[in-house]
Amino acid sequence: AAMGTLDAIIDTVSATHPLLPLIGLLKSHGILVLVGAPEKPPKLLVFPFLVVEIELISMDYVNTAMERLIKADVRYRFVIDIGNTLKN
């Protein structure tokens, strides 16, 4: 029930332990601070960090999207639906 609910976690454990369960507790853009000093560096899978939110746009919107890029008015990655086959 707590998955994706925390803004930040301060992990003080100095023994080797799995970090993936902690990462799962964080909200998107959450912060995990490791202050413990285990003997070996932690091993992390890259996959949990590759979740990318997108803004799906049509070809008609490309010029507006470019203007927004120039103004730094973009929160997510633009994905262009060239064939108008996907839905928002």
Short mmCIF file of N, CA, C and O in Angstrom, two decimals:
data_model
loop_
_atom_site.label_atom_id
_atom_site.label_comp_id
_atom_site.label_asym_id
_atom_site.label_seq_id
_atom_site.Cartn_x
_atom_site.Cartn_y
_atom_site.Cartn_z
N ALA A 1 0.82 -1.20 0.00
CA ALA A 1 0.00 0.00 0.00
C ALA A 1 0.86 1.25 0.00
O ALA A 1 0.42 2.30 -0.42
N ALA A 2 2.09 1.16 0.47
CA ALA A 2 2.96 2.33 0.55
C ALA A 2 3.74 2.58 -0.74
O ALA A 2 4.44 3.59 -0.85
N MET A 3 3.63 1.70 -1.71
CA MET A 3 4.40 1.84 -2.95
C MET A 3 4.13 3.18 -3.61
O MET A 3 2.99 3.60 -3.76
N GLY A 4 5.20 3.88 -3.99
CA GLY A 4 5.09 5.14 -4.71
C GLY A 4 4.53 6.29 -3.89
O GLY A 4 3.98 7.22 -4.45
N THR A 5 4.68 6.25 -2.56
CA THR A 5 4.08 7.28 -1.72
C THR A 5 5.08 8.20 -1.03
O THR A 5 4.69 9.22 -0.48
N LEU A 6 6.35 7.87 -1.04
CA LEU A 6 7.33 8.66 -0.28
C LEU A 6 8.08 9.64 -1.16
O LEU A 6 8.49 9.33 -2.28
N ASP A 7 8.30 10.84 -0.63
CA ASP A 7 9.08 11.85 -1.34
C ASP A 7 10.57 11.59 -1.22
O ASP A 7 11.33 11.89 -2.13
N ALA A 8 11.00 11.08 -0.06
CA ALA A 8 12.42 10.85 0.18
C ALA A 8 12.61 9.74 1.21
O ALA A 8 11.75 9.52 2.05
N ILE A 9 13.75 9.06 1.10
CA ILE A 9 14.15 8.04 2.07
C ILE A 9 15.61 8.29 2.41
O ILE A 9 16.43 8.48 1.51
N ILE A 10 15.91 8.29 3.69
CA ILE A 10 17.31 8.34 4.14
C ILE A 10 17.64 6.95 4.66
O ILE A 10 17.13 6.53 5.68
N ASP A 11 18.50 6.25 3.93
CA ASP A 11 18.88 4.88 4.26
C ASP A 11 20.20 4.91 5.03
O ASP A 11 21.23 5.28 4.49
N THR A 12 20.15 4.52 6.31
CA THR A 12 21.34 4.56 7.15
C THR A 12 21.96 3.19 7.37
O THR A 12 22.89 3.06 8.16
N VAL A 13 21.47 2.17 6.68
CA VAL A 13 21.96 0.80 6.87
C VAL A 13 23.34 0.67 6.23
O VAL A 13 23.53 1.00 5.06
N SER A 14 24.31 0.18 7.00
CA SER A 14 25.66 0.03 6.46
C SER A 14 25.93 -1.38 5.96
O SER A 14 26.95 -1.63 5.33
N ALA A 15 25.03 -2.33 6.23
CA ALA A 15 25.19 -3.69 5.73
C ALA A 15 24.64 -3.77 4.30
O ALA A 15 23.81 -2.96 3.89
N THR A 16 25.11 -4.74 3.54
CA THR A 16 24.58 -4.95 2.20
C THR A 16 23.12 -5.35 2.30
O THR A 16 22.77 -6.24 3.07
N HIS A 17 22.27 -4.68 1.55
CA HIS A 17 20.83 -4.97 1.56
C HIS A 17 20.23 -4.54 0.23
O HIS A 17 20.78 -3.69 -0.47
N PRO A 18 19.09 -5.13 -0.14
CA PRO A 18 18.47 -4.79 -1.42
C PRO A 18 17.88 -3.37 -1.40
O PRO A 18 17.22 -2.97 -0.44
N LEU A 19 18.15 -2.61 -2.44
CA LEU A 19 17.66 -1.25 -2.54
C LEU A 19 16.37 -1.15 -3.35
O LEU A 19 15.63 -0.18 -3.22
N LEU A 20 16.09 -2.15 -4.17
CA LEU A 20 14.92 -2.10 -5.03
C LEU A 20 13.60 -1.91 -4.26
O LEU A 20 12.77 -1.11 -4.67
N PRO A 21 13.41 -2.58 -3.11
CA PRO A 21 12.17 -2.34 -2.37
C PRO A 21 12.05 -0.88 -1.90
O PRO A 21 10.96 -0.33 -1.87
N LEU A 22 13.18 -0.27 -1.55
CA LEU A 22 13.14 1.13 -1.13
C LEU A 22 12.79 2.04 -2.31
O LEU A 22 12.00 2.97 -2.18
N ILE A 23 13.38 1.75 -3.45
CA ILE A 23 13.12 2.56 -4.64
C ILE A 23 11.65 2.48 -5.01
O ILE A 23 11.05 3.46 -5.43
N GLY A 24 11.05 1.32 -4.84
CA GLY A 24 9.63 1.15 -5.14
C GLY A 24 8.72 1.99 -4.26
O GLY A 24 7.59 2.29 -4.63
N LEU A 25 9.20 2.36 -3.09
CA LEU A 25 8.40 3.18 -2.17
C LEU A 25 8.38 4.66 -2.57
O LEU A 25 7.52 5.41 -2.15
N LEU A 26 9.35 5.06 -3.40
CA LEU A 26 9.47 6.47 -3.77
C LEU A 26 8.47 6.89 -4.84
O LEU A 26 8.14 6.13 -5.74
N LYS A 27 8.03 8.14 -4.73
CA LYS A 27 7.23 8.75 -5.79
C LYS A 27 8.15 9.00 -6.99
O LYS A 27 9.38 8.96 -6.86
N SER A 28 7.57 9.31 -8.12
CA SER A 28 8.36 9.73 -9.27
C SER A 28 9.16 10.96 -8.87
O SER A 28 8.63 11.86 -8.23
N HIS A 29 10.42 10.99 -9.20
CA HIS A 29 11.34 12.07 -8.84
C HIS A 29 11.64 12.10 -7.34
O HIS A 29 12.07 13.11 -6.81
N GLY A 30 11.38 10.98 -6.64
CA GLY A 30 11.71 10.88 -5.22
C GLY A 30 13.22 10.79 -5.03
O GLY A 30 13.98 10.55 -5.97
N ILE A 31 13.65 10.96 -3.80
CA ILE A 31 15.08 10.99 -3.49
C ILE A 31 15.42 9.86 -2.52
O ILE A 31 14.77 9.69 -1.50
N LEU A 32 16.45 9.09 -2.88
CA LEU A 32 16.98 8.06 -2.00
C LEU A 32 18.39 8.48 -1.61
O LEU A 32 19.26 8.61 -2.47
N VAL A 33 18.60 8.74 -0.32
CA VAL A 33 19.91 9.15 0.19
C VAL A 33 20.52 7.97 0.94
O VAL A 33 19.92 7.46 1.87
N LEU A 34 21.70 7.55 0.50
CA LEU A 34 22.40 6.44 1.15
C LEU A 34 23.52 7.02 2.00
O LEU A 34 24.46 7.61 1.47
N VAL A 35 23.42 6.88 3.31
CA VAL A 35 24.46 7.40 4.20
C VAL A 35 25.24 6.28 4.88
O VAL A 35 26.26 6.54 5.49
N GLY A 36 24.78 5.04 4.77
CA GLY A 36 25.52 3.90 5.28
C GLY A 36 26.71 3.62 4.38
O GLY A 36 26.75 4.06 3.24
N ALA A 37 27.68 2.91 4.87
CA ALA A 37 28.88 2.60 4.07
C ALA A 37 29.10 1.10 4.05
O ALA A 37 29.92 0.56 4.79
N PRO A 38 28.38 0.37 3.17
CA PRO A 38 28.59 -1.08 3.09
C PRO A 38 29.97 -1.39 2.51
O PRO A 38 30.60 -0.54 1.88
N GLU A 39 30.43 -2.62 2.74
CA GLU A 39 31.74 -3.03 2.25
C GLU A 39 31.84 -2.97 0.73
O GLU A 39 32.87 -2.64 0.18
N LYS A 40 30.75 -3.33 0.05
CA LYS A 40 30.73 -3.33 -1.42
C LYS A 40 29.71 -2.31 -1.90
O LYS A 40 28.70 -2.08 -1.24
N PRO A 41 29.95 -1.71 -3.07
CA PRO A 41 28.96 -0.76 -3.60
C PRO A 41 27.64 -1.47 -3.90
O PRO A 41 27.63 -2.66 -4.25
N PRO A 42 26.53 -0.78 -3.74
CA PRO A 42 25.23 -1.42 -4.01
C PRO A 42 25.08 -1.76 -5.49
O PRO A 42 25.59 -1.05 -6.37
N LYS A 43 24.40 -2.87 -5.75
CA LYS A 43 24.10 -3.27 -7.13
C LYS A 43 22.66 -2.86 -7.42
O LYS A 43 21.75 -3.20 -6.67
N LEU A 44 22.48 -2.13 -8.49
CA LEU A 44 21.15 -1.65 -8.87
C LEU A 44 20.81 -2.12 -10.27
O LEU A 44 21.66 -2.08 -11.17
N LEU A 45 19.58 -2.52 -10.45
CA LEU A 45 19.09 -2.79 -11.79
C LEU A 45 18.72 -1.46 -12.43
O LEU A 45 18.17 -0.60 -11.78
N VAL A 46 19.00 -1.30 -13.69
CA VAL A 46 18.72 -0.04 -14.36
C VAL A 46 17.24 0.10 -14.70
O VAL A 46 16.70 1.19 -14.68
N PHE A 47 16.54 -0.99 -14.93
CA PHE A 47 15.16 -0.93 -15.41
C PHE A 47 14.23 -0.03 -14.60
O PHE A 47 13.49 0.75 -15.18
N PRO A 48 14.24 -0.05 -13.26
CA PRO A 48 13.30 0.80 -12.53
C PRO A 48 13.49 2.29 -12.80
O PRO A 48 12.60 3.08 -12.62
N PHE A 49 14.67 2.68 -13.26
CA PHE A 49 14.94 4.09 -13.51
C PHE A 49 14.59 4.52 -14.93
O PHE A 49 14.69 5.69 -15.26
N LEU A 50 14.18 3.60 -15.76
CA LEU A 50 13.93 3.93 -17.16
C LEU A 50 12.48 4.27 -17.46
O LEU A 50 12.11 4.36 -18.62
N VAL A 51 11.69 4.48 -16.46
CA VAL A 51 10.30 4.83 -16.68
C VAL A 51 10.25 6.28 -17.14
O VAL A 51 10.70 7.17 -16.44
N VAL A 52 9.75 6.50 -18.34
CA VAL A 52 9.71 7.84 -18.91
C VAL A 52 8.27 8.21 -19.20
O VAL A 52 7.56 7.46 -19.86
N GLU A 53 7.86 9.36 -18.70
CA GLU A 53 6.53 9.85 -19.01
C GLU A 53 6.62 10.63 -20.32
O GLU A 53 7.61 11.29 -20.60
N ILE A 54 5.55 10.56 -21.10
CA ILE A 54 5.56 11.19 -22.41
C ILE A 54 4.35 12.10 -22.59
O ILE A 54 3.37 11.99 -21.87
N GLU A 55 4.47 12.99 -23.54
CA GLU A 55 3.34 13.77 -24.01
C GLU A 55 3.15 13.37 -25.48
O GLU A 55 3.99 13.67 -26.32
N LEU A 56 2.08 12.67 -25.76
CA LEU A 56 1.79 12.19 -27.11
C LEU A 56 1.18 13.33 -27.92
O LEU A 56 0.21 13.96 -27.49
N ILE A 57 1.78 13.62 -29.07
CA ILE A 57 1.29 14.72 -29.91
C ILE A 57 1.05 14.23 -31.33
O ILE A 57 1.64 13.25 -31.77
N SER A 58 0.19 14.95 -32.03
CA SER A 58 -0.06 14.63 -33.43
C SER A 58 0.89 15.44 -34.31
O SER A 58 1.54 16.38 -33.84
N MET A 59 0.95 15.11 -35.57
CA MET A 59 1.81 15.84 -36.52
C MET A 59 1.40 17.31 -36.60
O MET A 59 2.24 18.17 -36.80
N ASP A 60 0.12 17.60 -36.42
CA ASP A 60 -0.36 18.99 -36.48
C ASP A 60 0.25 19.86 -35.38
O ASP A 60 0.28 21.08 -35.50
N TYR A 61 0.70 19.22 -34.32
CA TYR A 61 1.17 19.94 -33.14
C TYR A 61 2.70 20.10 -33.12
O TYR A 61 3.25 20.73 -32.22
N VAL A 62 3.39 19.60 -34.13
CA VAL A 62 4.86 19.58 -34.11
C VAL A 62 5.44 21.00 -34.01
O VAL A 62 6.35 21.25 -33.22
N ASN A 63 4.93 21.94 -34.78
CA ASN A 63 5.46 23.31 -34.73
C ASN A 63 5.26 23.93 -33.34
O ASN A 63 6.16 24.59 -32.81
N THR A 64 4.11 23.71 -32.76
CA THR A 64 3.85 24.21 -31.41
C THR A 64 4.79 23.54 -30.41
O THR A 64 5.32 24.19 -29.51
N ALA A 65 5.01 22.25 -30.59
CA ALA A 65 5.94 21.52 -29.70
C ALA A 65 7.35 22.10 -29.80
O ALA A 65 8.04 22.26 -28.78
N MET A 66 7.77 22.44 -31.00
CA MET A 66 9.10 23.04 -31.19
C MET A 66 9.19 24.39 -30.49
O MET A 66 10.20 24.72 -29.85
N GLU A 67 8.13 25.19 -30.58
CA GLU A 67 8.10 26.48 -29.87
C GLU A 67 8.17 26.26 -28.37
O GLU A 67 8.86 27.00 -27.66
N ARG A 68 7.49 25.25 -27.88
CA ARG A 68 7.53 24.94 -26.45
C ARG A 68 8.93 24.49 -26.02
O ARG A 68 9.38 24.82 -24.92
N LEU A 69 9.61 23.73 -26.89
CA LEU A 69 10.98 23.32 -26.58
C LEU A 69 11.89 24.55 -26.43
O LEU A 69 12.69 24.63 -25.50
N ILE A 70 11.74 25.50 -27.34
CA ILE A 70 12.56 26.72 -27.29
C ILE A 70 12.30 27.49 -26.00
O ILE A 70 13.22 28.03 -25.38
N LYS A 71 11.05 27.50 -25.55
CA LYS A 71 10.67 28.23 -24.33
C LYS A 71 10.93 27.40 -23.05
O LYS A 71 10.66 27.88 -21.96
N ALA A 72 11.43 26.18 -23.20
CA ALA A 72 11.63 25.25 -22.07
C ALA A 72 10.31 25.01 -21.34
O ALA A 72 10.26 24.91 -20.12
N ASP A 73 9.23 24.90 -22.10
CA ASP A 73 7.90 24.66 -21.57
C ASP A 73 7.50 23.20 -21.78
O ASP A 73 6.41 22.90 -22.25
N VAL A 74 8.41 22.29 -21.48
CA VAL A 74 8.17 20.88 -21.72
C VAL A 74 8.43 20.13 -20.42
O VAL A 74 9.50 20.24 -19.83
N ARG A 75 7.44 19.39 -19.96
CA ARG A 75 7.62 18.61 -18.74
C ARG A 75 8.01 17.17 -19.06
O ARG A 75 8.76 16.55 -18.34
N TYR A 76 7.44 16.62 -20.14
CA TYR A 76 7.69 15.23 -20.51
C TYR A 76 8.30 15.18 -21.91
O TYR A 76 8.32 16.17 -22.63
N ARG A 77 8.75 14.02 -22.30
CA ARG A 77 9.28 13.82 -23.65
C ARG A 77 8.13 13.81 -24.64
O ARG A 77 7.10 13.20 -24.41
N PHE A 78 8.31 14.52 -25.76
CA PHE A 78 7.30 14.50 -26.82
C PHE A 78 7.45 13.22 -27.63
O PHE A 78 8.56 12.83 -27.99
N VAL A 79 6.33 12.58 -27.93
CA VAL A 79 6.29 11.44 -28.84
C VAL A 79 5.27 11.78 -29.90
O VAL A 79 4.12 12.08 -29.60
N ILE A 80 5.71 11.75 -31.16
CA ILE A 80 4.84 12.14 -32.28
C ILE A 80 4.14 10.91 -32.83
O ILE A 80 4.78 9.95 -33.24
N ASP A 81 2.81 10.96 -32.84
CA ASP A 81 2.00 9.89 -33.43
C ASP A 81 1.81 10.22 -34.91
O ASP A 81 0.83 10.85 -35.29
N ILE A 82 2.73 9.78 -35.72
CA ILE A 82 2.73 10.15 -37.14
C ILE A 82 1.48 9.63 -37.86
O ILE A 82 0.91 10.31 -38.68
N GLY A 83 1.04 8.43 -37.54
CA GLY A 83 -0.10 7.86 -38.22
C GLY A 83 -1.43 8.09 -37.52
O GLY A 83 -2.43 7.54 -37.91
N ASN A 84 -1.44 8.91 -36.45
CA ASN A 84 -2.64 9.13 -35.65
C ASN A 84 -3.29 7.81 -35.23
O ASN A 84 -4.50 7.64 -35.34
N THR A 85 -2.45 6.89 -34.77
CA THR A 85 -2.96 5.57 -34.39
C THR A 85 -3.05 5.38 -32.87
O THR A 85 -3.65 4.42 -32.41
N LEU A 86 -2.43 6.28 -32.13
CA LEU A 86 -2.42 6.16 -30.68
C LEU A 86 -3.35 7.19 -30.05
O LEU A 86 -3.67 8.20 -30.66
N LYS A 87 -3.76 6.94 -28.82
CA LYS A 87 -4.64 7.87 -28.14
C LYS A 87 -3.95 8.38 -26.88
O LYS A 87 -3.19 7.67 -26.26
N ASN A 88 -4.24 9.61 -26.49
CA ASN A 88 -3.70 10.19 -25.26
C ASN A 88 -4.23 9.47 -24.05
O ASN A 88 -5.33 9.08 -23.97
#
